[in-house]
Amino acid sequence: MLALLLLLVAADGLAAEPVQKHQRGEFHFFTGPAADWVELHSVAPAWDEKRLASEGMRWRTWLLDSQYARFGGERRRYFDHVYEATSPSLLTEAGKVEIDYNPEFETLTIHEISLRRAGEWLPRLKPDAITLGRRETEFERDMAMGSVSALIVLDDLRLGDLVRVRYTVAGHNPIMAGLDHVGGTFALTTPLLARQLRVLFDADAQPQEYRDARVAPAQVERTARYLAWRYRADAVAAVVPEDRNPAWFFPYPYVMVSEQRSWADVAAWARGLYPPAQPLSQDLQQRIAQWRALPDVPARIAAALLAVQEEVRYFGVEIGDNTHKPAEPADVWNRRRGDCKDKSRLLVTLLAAMEIEAYPALVSAGSGKRVADTPAAASAFDHVIVQVRNGRQLLWLDPTQVGQRGPAAAQEIGDFGFALPIAADTRALVPLARNPDNASRSRVLERYVAEAGGEALAMSVRSEYSGIAANSLRRDLRAAGSEQLGRRYADFYRRRFAGLEVAQALKVDDDEGSNSLVVSESYRIVKPWTQSTSGRRALDLSADSIGGALSLPESLRRQTPLALSFPSEISHRIELELPAGWRWSGATAQRKLDDAAATYRYRSGEEKGSVFSEESFVAREASVGVERMNAHLDWRRQAREQNLQRWVFSLPPAEADKARKARMNDLLRDVMNDNKKATKEKNEN
């Protein structure tokens, strides 16, 4: 018995190697073993290509293991990642390891950095070579997160080596009050040999989950210490993402789990972060008095929204309580900056001062309507907007948007799907519909007039935009300026007409009250014809504003939904004023192409001495499902074929004869020049 006891003590001593702290300036990390609740996952001795093909793939993921402790007051997450680069060009990237954590409420413990070469694991954890640095990866998106990265560079990494990284991040953001959820994906863009997600709850917990149907049900194990939910997957083929998916679509199978709670619990937590505001500054109270004098409630809403959108720039300091608790509205206004929650609380405060009922509302920009499938959790949201209850009218406003104009009921809002208003009567997620007058409309008139007997064309383009289309163009003008935008437009037309020159600078008329923009362009095109013979001229044209809406996605054999620009209405008319005696060889035509998601119309003919074509596009749905994809793509092909046009014109006999003589003279001149050149070269030789 004594010998056995000594053996157990020795074994325990070997397992409990010391935890060491490593200081790097104001930050630190630890090295040492994983906690006793962690199960070490084995790595397959070899990759079975017949079981899981990896040929042609840039990476192979041998193991992805994530384990979460949520019992006994614990909040820890353990990760074990084993990967292999399959190309020498990727070894540099494979040899760089970066581990992020937030030192304000989290600690990092690195357990293992190693390589497997020829079947042997070689340790590569060198604490002295690890650096810690503030890595504000979100700073370019105007957010300071307070995160720190442990940066590790591996030496002597060779093709065929497996890299293994194991670490634990302990702690959680206290502002969340434990109302978060955990989970993970069960497929990657690389082949995945083994995947595990293991979550440990208190023994008496009643977890709730969202599980993609492609993931096998959890294996549940109950012990005296904890309740374990384990999800496993083996030999998972790589997922190849497709382009132009709706914002809510996620191509990878995934699982999310949390303790049992309701959306009402989350709303109650959020209300505690939005207390009544402190008194506002004198200048802001004066602005409120001015808005009160506006003729009606919609005008007051629009004025307050515009002030928050345009006079308070977006910048978020997501550190400590600021990750979820907004700043005081008076402070946000005085410093003229804030993130989504700051700006939303400010807008709600301004509206309340005018007796307009409004509430901050939590939404997910990353998940969209998928948020309704997830377990109720504060971590399900990443954005805050405002819900306005104006009598029977319900409006959704986003104070972080810029460039928006027009009535409150026409304001643009993202495709969030559902929202959780921070109101006392909130019990569940609320469907989020677009504002009643929200639309995107574009109308283009493209006109050509022949000059100099048809050797040049004067081209004018008048484009009218309203709603979302006007907002988008206004933002482009702010970012690029009218001069740069004018150059961009001219270069676009030069792809079709090499001899295009700008006749007048781009002109923009902005009617902010109605949220409409008019853009006027003027060009002159020398030798515009696609084909030019002695008696005929041909011109290739396209209603480009509609052509973009009809474009085919890169992925055509699709397994995922396709997003449409919705709501949108586009019309485009092209006219060419016929010179005297010219005849158009085309004929009056009319075509209607309908799809469940959109409609395309085409009409062409002659009218008042001009040839014209009119096209229109109207989107009726925001996306097309896989079950209707083939029919929808065929509809796009038909509409695109109609969208690309060639107009052919016959010249009057006198002009045809003149053109024939000119062409003959050109040919003779070319022959004479060639003869002169040949004679000169002969004499020189």
XYZ file of C-alpha atoms in Angstrom:
685
model
C 0.000 0.000 0.000
C 2.857 2.366 0.843
C 4.571 1.624 -2.479
C 1.319 2.265 -4.337
C 0.811 5.536 -2.477
C 4.339 6.705 -3.346
C 3.726 5.783 -7.000
C 0.508 7.821 -7.098
C 2.191 10.810 -5.470
C 5.036 10.633 -7.994
C 2.611 10.374 -10.907
C 0.627 13.333 -9.594
C 3.820 15.333 -9.273
C 4.722 14.619 -12.873
C 1.274 15.718 -14.082
C 1.239 18.876 -11.997
C 4.237 20.569 -13.562
C 4.562 24.120 -12.246
C 2.615 27.021 -13.707
C 4.955 29.871 -14.590
C 4.132 33.521 -15.087
C 5.857 35.473 -17.860
C 5.722 39.263 -17.672
C 5.924 41.442 -20.781
C 5.701 45.076 -19.705
C 2.180 45.698 -18.417
C 0.921 42.345 -19.733
C 1.649 38.725 -18.851
C 0.815 35.130 -19.734
C 1.347 31.731 -18.113
C 2.735 28.395 -19.222
C 1.755 25.133 -17.602
C -0.605 22.151 -17.782
C -4.263 22.231 -18.688
C -6.925 22.008 -15.955
C -8.006 18.608 -14.693
C -11.378 18.811 -16.471
C -9.679 18.947 -19.892
C -9.543 15.735 -21.901
C -6.474 15.473 -24.130
C -7.492 14.425 -27.627
C -5.221 12.083 -29.569
C -3.982 12.940 -33.060
C -4.333 10.360 -35.822
C -0.999 8.707 -36.736
C -1.573 9.261 -40.470
C -3.946 10.984 -42.869
C -6.213 8.501 -44.634
C -6.641 10.043 -48.084
C -9.294 7.492 -49.037
C -11.354 8.452 -46.024
C -10.897 12.218 -46.430
C -9.458 13.585 -49.671
C -7.071 16.517 -49.277
C -5.349 16.607 -52.660
C -5.182 20.138 -54.008
C -6.003 21.685 -50.628
C -3.692 24.347 -49.214
C -4.122 23.179 -45.608
C -5.063 20.048 -43.703
C -6.636 20.367 -40.256
C -5.883 17.241 -38.239
C -7.677 18.267 -35.055
C -9.859 21.099 -33.833
C -10.862 20.590 -30.203
C -12.602 23.227 -28.088
C -13.705 22.611 -24.513
C -15.541 25.047 -22.249
C -15.876 24.992 -18.463
C -19.084 26.636 -17.231
C -19.472 24.911 -13.877
C -18.653 25.832 -10.294
C -18.258 29.480 -11.204
C -15.668 28.586 -13.870
C -15.488 30.400 -17.195
C -12.633 28.898 -19.191
C -12.129 27.911 -22.796
C -9.538 25.396 -23.915
C -8.358 25.026 -27.518
C -6.290 22.353 -29.234
C -5.491 22.967 -32.903
C -3.353 20.681 -35.076
C -2.745 21.751 -38.672
C -0.436 21.176 -41.634
C 0.583 23.365 -44.566
C 0.692 21.389 -47.802
C 2.818 23.835 -49.798
C 6.273 25.324 -49.136
C 4.853 28.783 -49.853
C 2.586 28.449 -46.805
C 5.283 27.542 -44.283
C 5.821 31.177 -43.308
C 2.150 31.568 -42.490
C 2.030 28.173 -40.754
C 4.946 29.160 -38.535
C 3.177 32.232 -37.127
C 0.900 31.586 -34.149
C -1.261 34.354 -32.690
C -3.434 33.948 -29.583
C -5.774 36.781 -28.590
C -7.174 37.521 -25.156
C -8.355 40.535 -23.161
C -6.028 41.127 -20.190
C -8.605 43.249 -18.392
C -10.643 40.194 -17.415
C -8.879 37.184 -18.978
C -5.644 35.254 -18.479
C -3.814 33.148 -21.035
C -2.083 29.862 -20.228
C -0.155 28.164 -23.047
C 0.127 24.392 -22.579
C 1.912 23.215 -25.686
C 3.530 24.378 -28.909
C 4.992 21.402 -30.757
C 5.743 19.871 -34.154
C 5.231 16.292 -35.257
C 7.958 15.159 -37.647
C 8.424 11.550 -38.772
C 5.979 10.425 -36.085
C 7.778 12.177 -33.213
C 6.482 15.185 -31.299
C 9.141 17.907 -30.898
C 8.557 20.623 -28.263
C 8.681 24.196 -29.543
C 7.298 26.167 -26.585
C 9.914 28.815 -25.784
C 8.349 31.359 -23.397
C 11.233 33.814 -23.703
C 10.607 34.099 -27.454
C 6.890 34.924 -27.046
C 5.961 38.578 -27.319
C 2.764 40.284 -26.192
C 1.386 43.282 -28.003
C -1.719 45.378 -28.156
C -3.182 44.335 -31.479
C -6.141 46.568 -32.285
C -7.284 44.587 -35.294
C -10.592 46.477 -35.232
C -9.024 49.948 -35.130
C -9.497 50.418 -38.875
C -13.203 49.822 -38.281
C -13.143 52.634 -35.716
C -13.187 50.339 -32.688
C -10.654 49.936 -29.875
C -11.181 46.527 -28.224
C -8.390 46.378 -25.644
C -7.267 42.927 -26.783
C -3.697 41.634 -26.590
C -2.019 39.037 -28.794
C 0.618 36.497 -27.871
C 2.844 36.280 -30.951
C 4.854 33.104 -31.568
C 7.179 32.372 -34.498
C 8.228 28.751 -35.016
C 11.768 27.919 -36.124
C 12.798 25.010 -38.335
C 9.336 24.346 -39.765
C 9.420 21.951 -42.719
C 6.982 20.618 -45.254
C 5.143 17.637 -43.768
C 5.383 18.937 -40.181
C 2.235 19.078 -38.079
C 1.869 22.122 -35.815
C 0.036 21.698 -32.500
C -1.098 24.617 -30.346
C -2.874 24.078 -27.004
C -3.903 26.864 -24.637
C -6.594 28.002 -22.204
C -8.141 31.444 -21.764
C -9.712 31.866 -18.319
C -12.157 34.552 -17.284
C -15.120 36.352 -18.774
C -16.414 39.865 -19.212
C -18.324 40.619 -15.989
C -20.642 43.051 -17.757
C -22.192 40.030 -19.526
C -23.423 38.613 -16.197
C -22.900 35.098 -17.542
C -25.573 35.542 -20.225
C -23.339 34.349 -23.047
C -23.346 31.205 -25.128
C -20.566 29.054 -26.592
C -20.277 26.903 -29.663
C -18.357 26.274 -32.823
C -18.398 25.260 -36.456
C -18.123 21.662 -37.607
C -16.583 22.276 -41.016
C -13.896 24.548 -42.407
C -12.561 25.687 -45.751
C -9.962 22.930 -45.244
C -10.541 19.178 -44.805
C -11.046 18.469 -41.093
C -9.989 15.093 -39.764
C -11.344 15.343 -36.207
C -13.571 17.913 -34.506
C -14.812 18.060 -30.923
C -16.866 20.554 -28.961
C -17.216 19.745 -25.252
C -19.115 21.974 -22.822
C -19.225 21.347 -19.084
C -22.168 22.776 -17.117
C -23.122 22.584 -13.449
C -24.484 19.149 -12.661
C -28.055 20.429 -12.189
C -28.040 22.688 -15.268
C -30.648 22.474 -18.033
C -28.776 23.528 -21.178
C -30.398 24.728 -24.373
C -28.906 24.368 -27.820
C -29.063 25.226 -31.463
C -27.665 22.388 -33.536
C -27.372 22.362 -37.297
C -28.980 19.236 -38.737
C -25.609 18.299 -40.261
C -24.091 17.909 -36.778
C -24.705 14.701 -34.830
C -26.632 15.047 -31.530
C -24.678 15.671 -28.357
C -23.429 12.836 -26.183
C -24.447 13.737 -22.628
C -22.520 12.619 -19.560
C -23.492 13.525 -15.985
C -21.058 13.301 -13.079
C -21.220 14.524 -9.509
C -19.072 17.490 -10.543
C -20.528 18.584 -13.881
C -22.821 17.864 -16.817
C -20.884 17.351 -20.064
C -22.292 17.873 -23.561
C -20.000 16.543 -26.271
C -20.323 16.931 -30.054
C -18.043 14.993 -32.408
C -17.372 14.900 -36.124
C -14.754 13.003 -38.110
C -13.476 13.200 -41.692
C -15.336 16.393 -42.636
C -14.824 17.555 -46.216
C -13.868 21.166 -46.878
C -16.672 23.651 -47.440
C -16.158 25.912 -50.447
C -18.011 29.202 -49.785
C -20.060 30.631 -52.623
C -20.347 34.295 -53.493
C -23.259 36.707 -53.024
C -24.951 34.939 -50.146
C -27.534 36.807 -48.043
C -26.135 38.396 -44.881
C -27.994 35.907 -42.682
C -26.621 32.814 -44.419
C -23.791 30.830 -42.809
C -22.351 28.006 -44.933
C -20.765 25.978 -42.128
C -22.650 23.577 -39.840
C -22.458 24.858 -36.282
C -23.653 24.374 -32.710
C -24.464 26.895 -29.970
C -25.258 25.980 -26.362
C -25.945 27.877 -23.143
C -27.678 27.593 -19.805
C -31.475 27.732 -19.894
C -32.830 31.288 -20.091
C -35.328 33.396 -22.056
C -35.090 36.452 -24.257
C -36.984 38.297 -21.526
C -34.043 37.563 -19.204
C -31.650 39.062 -21.750
C -33.860 42.130 -22.210
C -33.994 42.644 -18.431
C -30.192 42.481 -18.281
C -29.898 45.025 -21.099
C -32.345 47.453 -19.460
C -29.974 47.699 -16.499
C -27.290 49.037 -18.854
C -29.534 51.848 -20.141
C -30.616 53.894 -17.088
C -32.350 57.293 -17.385
C -29.953 59.841 -18.821
C -28.325 62.626 -16.849
C -29.220 66.252 -17.743
C -28.238 67.322 -21.237
C -26.052 70.286 -22.092
C -27.568 73.708 -22.730
C -26.726 73.710 -26.444
C -28.375 70.319 -26.919
C -31.497 71.454 -25.092
C -31.639 74.420 -27.468
C -31.459 72.032 -30.429
C -34.317 69.996 -28.949
C -36.379 73.174 -28.635
C -35.749 73.896 -32.329
C -36.823 70.395 -33.301
C -39.972 70.708 -31.209
C -40.966 73.634 -33.398
C -40.986 71.445 -36.526
C -44.472 70.823 -37.968
C -44.964 67.156 -37.058
C -43.520 64.146 -35.235
C -41.954 62.503 -38.341
C -40.037 65.713 -39.058
C -38.778 65.854 -35.454
C -37.666 62.212 -35.606
C -35.836 62.813 -38.879
C -34.084 65.937 -37.528
C -32.880 64.237 -34.336
C -31.739 61.175 -36.272
C -29.787 63.308 -38.755
C -28.012 65.164 -35.929
C -26.895 61.921 -34.270
C -25.855 60.340 -37.564
C -23.949 63.305 -38.976
C -22.715 65.316 -35.981
C -21.515 62.412 -33.813
C -18.826 60.412 -35.573
C -18.608 56.673 -35.110
C -15.835 55.408 -32.850
C -16.132 52.730 -30.168
C -13.859 52.161 -27.175
C -14.868 48.575 -26.358
C -12.945 48.196 -23.099
C -14.316 47.143 -19.709
C -17.985 47.986 -19.171
C -17.913 49.936 -22.453
C -18.218 46.678 -24.370
C -21.947 46.675 -23.629
C -22.779 49.662 -21.424
C -23.309 52.917 -23.324
C -21.844 56.230 -22.269
C -23.938 59.095 -20.944
C -25.739 60.887 -23.813
C -24.446 64.272 -22.658
C -20.864 62.985 -22.848
C -21.424 61.422 -26.269
C -22.746 64.711 -27.616
C -20.001 66.820 -26.035
C -17.139 64.714 -27.422
C -19.010 64.142 -30.697
C -18.149 60.460 -30.963
C -19.625 57.133 -29.940
C -20.375 53.607 -31.104
C -23.725 52.030 -31.921
C -24.941 51.743 -28.322
C -23.774 55.289 -27.469
C -25.467 56.813 -30.490
C -28.648 54.760 -29.991
C -28.970 55.808 -26.350
C -28.389 59.435 -27.349
C -31.109 59.273 -30.017
C -33.582 57.620 -27.648
C -32.864 60.359 -25.080
C -33.431 63.121 -27.641
C -36.702 61.575 -28.787
C -37.877 61.097 -25.205
C -37.269 64.817 -24.592
C -39.833 65.440 -27.369
C -42.316 62.898 -25.884
C -41.594 60.394 -28.658
C -41.523 56.772 -27.467
C -38.335 54.997 -28.500
C -36.071 52.192 -27.242
C -32.628 50.848 -28.012
C -32.910 47.494 -29.777
C -30.287 44.734 -29.915
C -29.689 43.129 -33.321
C -27.113 40.892 -34.967
C -25.429 42.249 -38.079
C -23.398 39.053 -38.374
C -26.239 36.549 -38.004
C -29.281 38.462 -39.224
C -32.428 36.400 -38.897
C -30.401 33.373 -37.738
C -30.392 34.974 -34.293
C -33.886 33.550 -33.794
C -32.416 30.026 -33.946
C -29.756 30.589 -31.291
C -30.176 30.036 -27.552
C -31.233 33.204 -25.735
C -27.998 35.018 -24.883
C -26.611 38.525 -24.686
C -23.697 37.385 -26.837
C -26.093 36.734 -29.734
C -26.023 40.467 -30.580
C -23.323 42.699 -32.047
C -25.173 45.908 -32.897
C -27.711 48.351 -31.437
C -30.353 50.321 -33.345
C -33.493 52.216 -32.263
C -37.143 51.223 -32.289
C -39.571 54.164 -32.509
C -43.235 53.699 -31.599
C -45.052 56.611 -33.181
C -48.666 55.752 -32.484
C -49.513 52.773 -34.676
C -46.442 53.308 -36.815
C -43.338 51.292 -35.946
C -40.008 52.590 -37.245
C -36.493 51.164 -37.068
C -33.606 53.634 -37.217
C -29.847 53.096 -37.319
C -27.979 56.088 -35.837
C -24.628 54.764 -37.118
C -25.601 55.232 -40.769
C -24.399 58.293 -42.661
C -25.573 59.905 -45.887
C -29.239 59.203 -45.166
C -31.800 61.891 -45.891
C -35.541 62.213 -46.307
C -38.494 61.237 -44.113
C -38.133 59.001 -41.079
C -40.473 56.397 -42.573
C -38.153 56.018 -45.585
C -34.931 55.439 -43.646
C -32.664 52.598 -44.692
C -32.214 49.714 -42.232
C -30.079 46.599 -42.438
C -31.461 43.120 -43.051
C -31.292 42.149 -39.373
C -34.378 39.947 -39.353
C -35.125 40.200 -35.627
C -34.485 42.661 -32.802
C -34.715 42.643 -29.011
C -36.059 46.053 -27.914
C -34.836 47.136 -24.492
C -38.353 47.883 -23.287
C -40.279 46.791 -20.191
C -42.825 44.889 -22.307
C -40.236 42.859 -24.241
C -40.736 39.125 -23.820
C -39.301 37.767 -27.054
C -37.521 38.699 -30.243
C -39.481 41.032 -32.505
C -39.539 40.640 -36.317
C -37.820 43.611 -37.909
C -39.504 44.817 -41.093
C -38.205 47.507 -43.394
C -39.591 50.977 -42.828
C -42.844 51.476 -44.761
C -41.556 53.959 -47.357
C -38.103 52.454 -47.721
C -37.086 51.809 -51.339
C -34.207 52.082 -53.785
C -35.017 53.673 -57.130
C -32.819 54.598 -60.078
C -33.846 56.082 -63.417
C -31.300 56.646 -66.186
C -31.638 58.435 -69.522
C -28.679 57.816 -71.863
C -28.851 59.872 -75.079
C -26.676 60.027 -78.225
C -26.713 62.689 -80.958
C -24.640 62.262 -84.144
C -22.117 64.942 -85.068
C -19.920 65.538 -88.151
C -21.842 63.231 -90.439
C -21.829 60.450 -87.880
C -18.079 60.374 -87.283
C -18.649 61.441 -83.660
C -21.425 61.193 -81.090
C -22.410 63.573 -78.327
C -23.380 61.470 -75.296
C -25.346 62.677 -72.275
C -26.403 60.666 -69.243
C -28.935 61.850 -66.672
C -29.355 59.581 -63.634
C -31.969 60.127 -60.944
C -31.595 58.311 -57.617
C -33.908 58.153 -54.625
C -34.105 56.259 -51.342
C -31.342 53.745 -50.688
C -29.792 54.431 -54.100
C -29.464 58.138 -53.218
C -27.933 57.285 -49.834
C -25.388 55.012 -51.475
C -24.355 57.595 -54.069
C -24.155 60.318 -51.413
C -21.740 58.155 -49.433
C -19.658 57.558 -52.588
C -19.499 61.305 -53.177
C -18.312 61.870 -49.623
C -15.641 59.210 -49.897
C -14.330 60.050 -53.375
C -15.535 63.548 -54.275
C -17.336 64.511 -57.476
C -14.118 64.973 -59.479
C -12.818 61.472 -58.758
C -16.272 60.006 -59.243
C -16.481 61.762 -62.605
C -13.162 60.213 -63.686
C -14.400 56.812 -62.562
C -17.605 57.170 -64.596
C -15.688 58.332 -67.696
C -13.275 55.400 -67.438
C -16.238 53.064 -67.186
C -17.609 54.276 -70.540
C -14.132 54.176 -72.103
C -14.218 50.406 -71.791
C -16.885 50.565 -74.487
C -15.798 53.704 -76.366
C -12.024 54.184 -76.663
C -12.470 57.661 -78.167
C -14.523 59.112 -75.312
C -13.668 62.534 -73.909
C -15.365 64.472 -71.124
C -17.342 67.417 -72.524
C -18.484 68.823 -69.163
C -17.593 68.012 -65.568
C -19.888 65.744 -63.581
C -22.771 67.713 -62.065
C -24.663 66.600 -58.957
C -27.927 68.090 -57.669
C -28.909 66.841 -54.210
C -32.443 67.404 -52.907
C -31.961 66.316 -49.303
C -35.577 66.973 -48.308
C -36.886 64.303 -50.666
C -33.664 62.262 -50.538
C -33.128 62.382 -54.284
C -29.980 62.973 -56.321
C -29.600 63.851 -60.000
C -26.255 63.220 -61.716
C -25.587 64.731 -65.145
C -22.745 63.550 -67.416
C -21.662 64.864 -70.808
C -19.170 63.272 -73.233
C -18.037 63.355 -76.850
C -17.125 60.093 -78.616
C -14.923 60.003 -81.705
C -15.232 56.903 -83.930
C -17.866 55.276 -81.722
C -18.985 52.582 -84.152
C -18.398 48.911 -83.468
C -18.507 48.255 -87.222
C -18.311 50.791 -90.010
C -18.711 49.953 -93.699
C -19.423 52.141 -96.724
C -23.157 51.970 -96.191
C -23.715 50.829 -92.602
C -22.875 51.709 -89.014
C -23.213 49.444 -85.948
C -23.198 50.471 -82.294
C -22.995 48.155 -79.269
C -24.962 49.394 -76.263
C -26.030 48.160 -72.861
C -28.251 49.513 -70.105
C -25.398 49.161 -67.612
C -27.378 50.161 -64.532
C -29.617 47.151 -65.130
C -26.821 44.910 -66.386
C -25.254 44.977 -62.921
C -28.488 43.768 -61.322
C -28.664 40.949 -63.884
C -25.047 39.820 -63.543
C -24.382 36.146 -62.918
C -22.687 35.061 -59.675
C -19.252 33.468 -59.784
C -20.656 30.218 -58.384
C -23.235 28.893 -60.832
C -23.682 25.297 -59.681
C -24.947 26.609 -56.379
C -25.713 24.853 -53.125
C -26.481 28.068 -51.223
C -28.956 30.979 -51.586
C -28.269 34.021 -53.751
C -28.805 37.565 -52.438
C -30.616 40.244 -54.458
C -30.485 44.004 -54.026
C -33.849 44.471 -52.348
C -35.911 46.568 -52.456
C -34.787 48.022 -55.772
C -36.366 49.447 -58.905
C -34.233 50.434 -61.909
C -35.242 51.865 -65.282
C -32.841 52.730 -68.100
C -33.713 54.354 -71.426
C -31.234 54.696 -74.310
C -31.933 57.060 -77.222
C -30.037 57.821 -80.431
C -31.223 60.735 -82.524
C -31.140 59.626 -86.170
C -29.290 61.892 -88.618
C -31.238 62.838 -91.733
C -31.578 59.912 -94.107
C -30.303 57.275 -91.669
C -32.447 54.173 -91.258
C -32.479 51.814 -88.321
C -32.421 48.175 -89.412
C -34.118 46.980 -86.223
C -37.805 46.586 -85.483
C -40.191 47.495 -82.713
C -39.951 44.893 -79.963
C -41.343 44.198 -76.536
C -40.397 41.513 -74.054
C -41.387 40.588 -70.514
C -39.386 38.137 -68.407
C -40.759 37.185 -65.010
C -39.106 35.298 -62.190
C -40.457 34.662 -58.708
C -37.760 36.960 -57.278
C -37.621 39.724 -59.917
C -39.107 41.122 -63.114
C -37.391 42.386 -66.276
C -39.076 44.416 -69.046
C -37.740 45.461 -72.467
C -39.171 47.693 -75.170
C -37.560 49.197 -78.299
C -38.616 51.152 -81.366
C -38.538 54.555 -83.090
C -40.069 57.663 -81.642
C -39.852 61.301 -82.798
C -36.811 60.758 -84.970
C -34.908 58.695 -82.413
C -34.257 55.017 -81.883
C -34.857 53.971 -78.289
C -34.778 51.040 -75.920
C -36.298 50.955 -72.447
C -35.461 48.401 -69.800
C -36.618 47.989 -66.223
C -35.755 45.728 -63.302
C -37.740 45.244 -60.110
C -36.600 42.976 -57.255
C -39.483 41.326 -55.402
C -37.487 39.216 -52.940
C -34.261 39.625 -50.975
C -32.860 36.210 -51.906
C -33.383 33.118 -54.051
C -33.358 29.666 -52.480
C -31.492 26.678 -53.872
C -34.697 24.963 -54.934
C -35.426 27.770 -57.445
C -31.838 28.532 -58.393
C -31.662 26.916 -61.844
C -34.805 28.665 -63.049
C -33.590 31.983 -61.651
C -30.167 31.732 -63.295
C -31.806 30.867 -66.630
C -33.956 33.990 -66.212
C -30.812 36.063 -65.660
C -29.176 34.630 -68.792
C -32.197 35.498 -70.919
C -32.428 39.013 -69.501
C -28.676 39.604 -69.936
C -28.851 38.519 -73.568
C -31.596 41.082 -74.141
C -29.675 43.715 -72.177
C -26.723 43.565 -74.606
C -27.771 45.258 -77.847
C -26.318 46.059 -81.275
C -27.997 48.811 -83.242
C -27.321 48.787 -87.019
C -28.036 51.786 -89.246
C -28.115 52.176 -93.052
C -26.667 55.406 -94.459
C -28.376 57.384 -97.241
C -26.954 56.661 -100.747
C -25.021 59.936 -101.002
C -23.347 59.411 -97.632
C -22.740 55.754 -98.408
C -21.022 56.710 -101.680
C -18.977 59.379 -99.896
C -17.960 56.899 -97.231
C -17.086 54.330 -99.925
C -14.809 56.828 -101.689
C -13.207 57.844 -98.410
C -12.480 54.219 -97.590
C -11.022 53.678 -101.069
C -8.811 56.743 -100.688
C -7.629 55.462 -97.318
C -6.758 52.099 -98.844
C -4.862 53.701 -101.725
C -3.018 55.963 -99.314
C -2.004 52.952 -97.230
C -0.731 51.133 -100.347
C 1.290 54.157 -101.455
C 2.796 54.571 -98.009
C 3.750 50.898 -97.931
C 5.414 51.205 -101.358
C 7.373 54.279 -100.277
C 8.530 52.513 -97.149
C 9.626 49.426 -99.117
C 11.546 51.570 -101.665
C 13.312 53.487 -98.896
C 14.359 50.300 -97.121
C 15.658 48.852 -100.436
C 17.741 51.955 -101.185
C 19.196 51.990 -97.665
C 20.248 48.365 -97.996
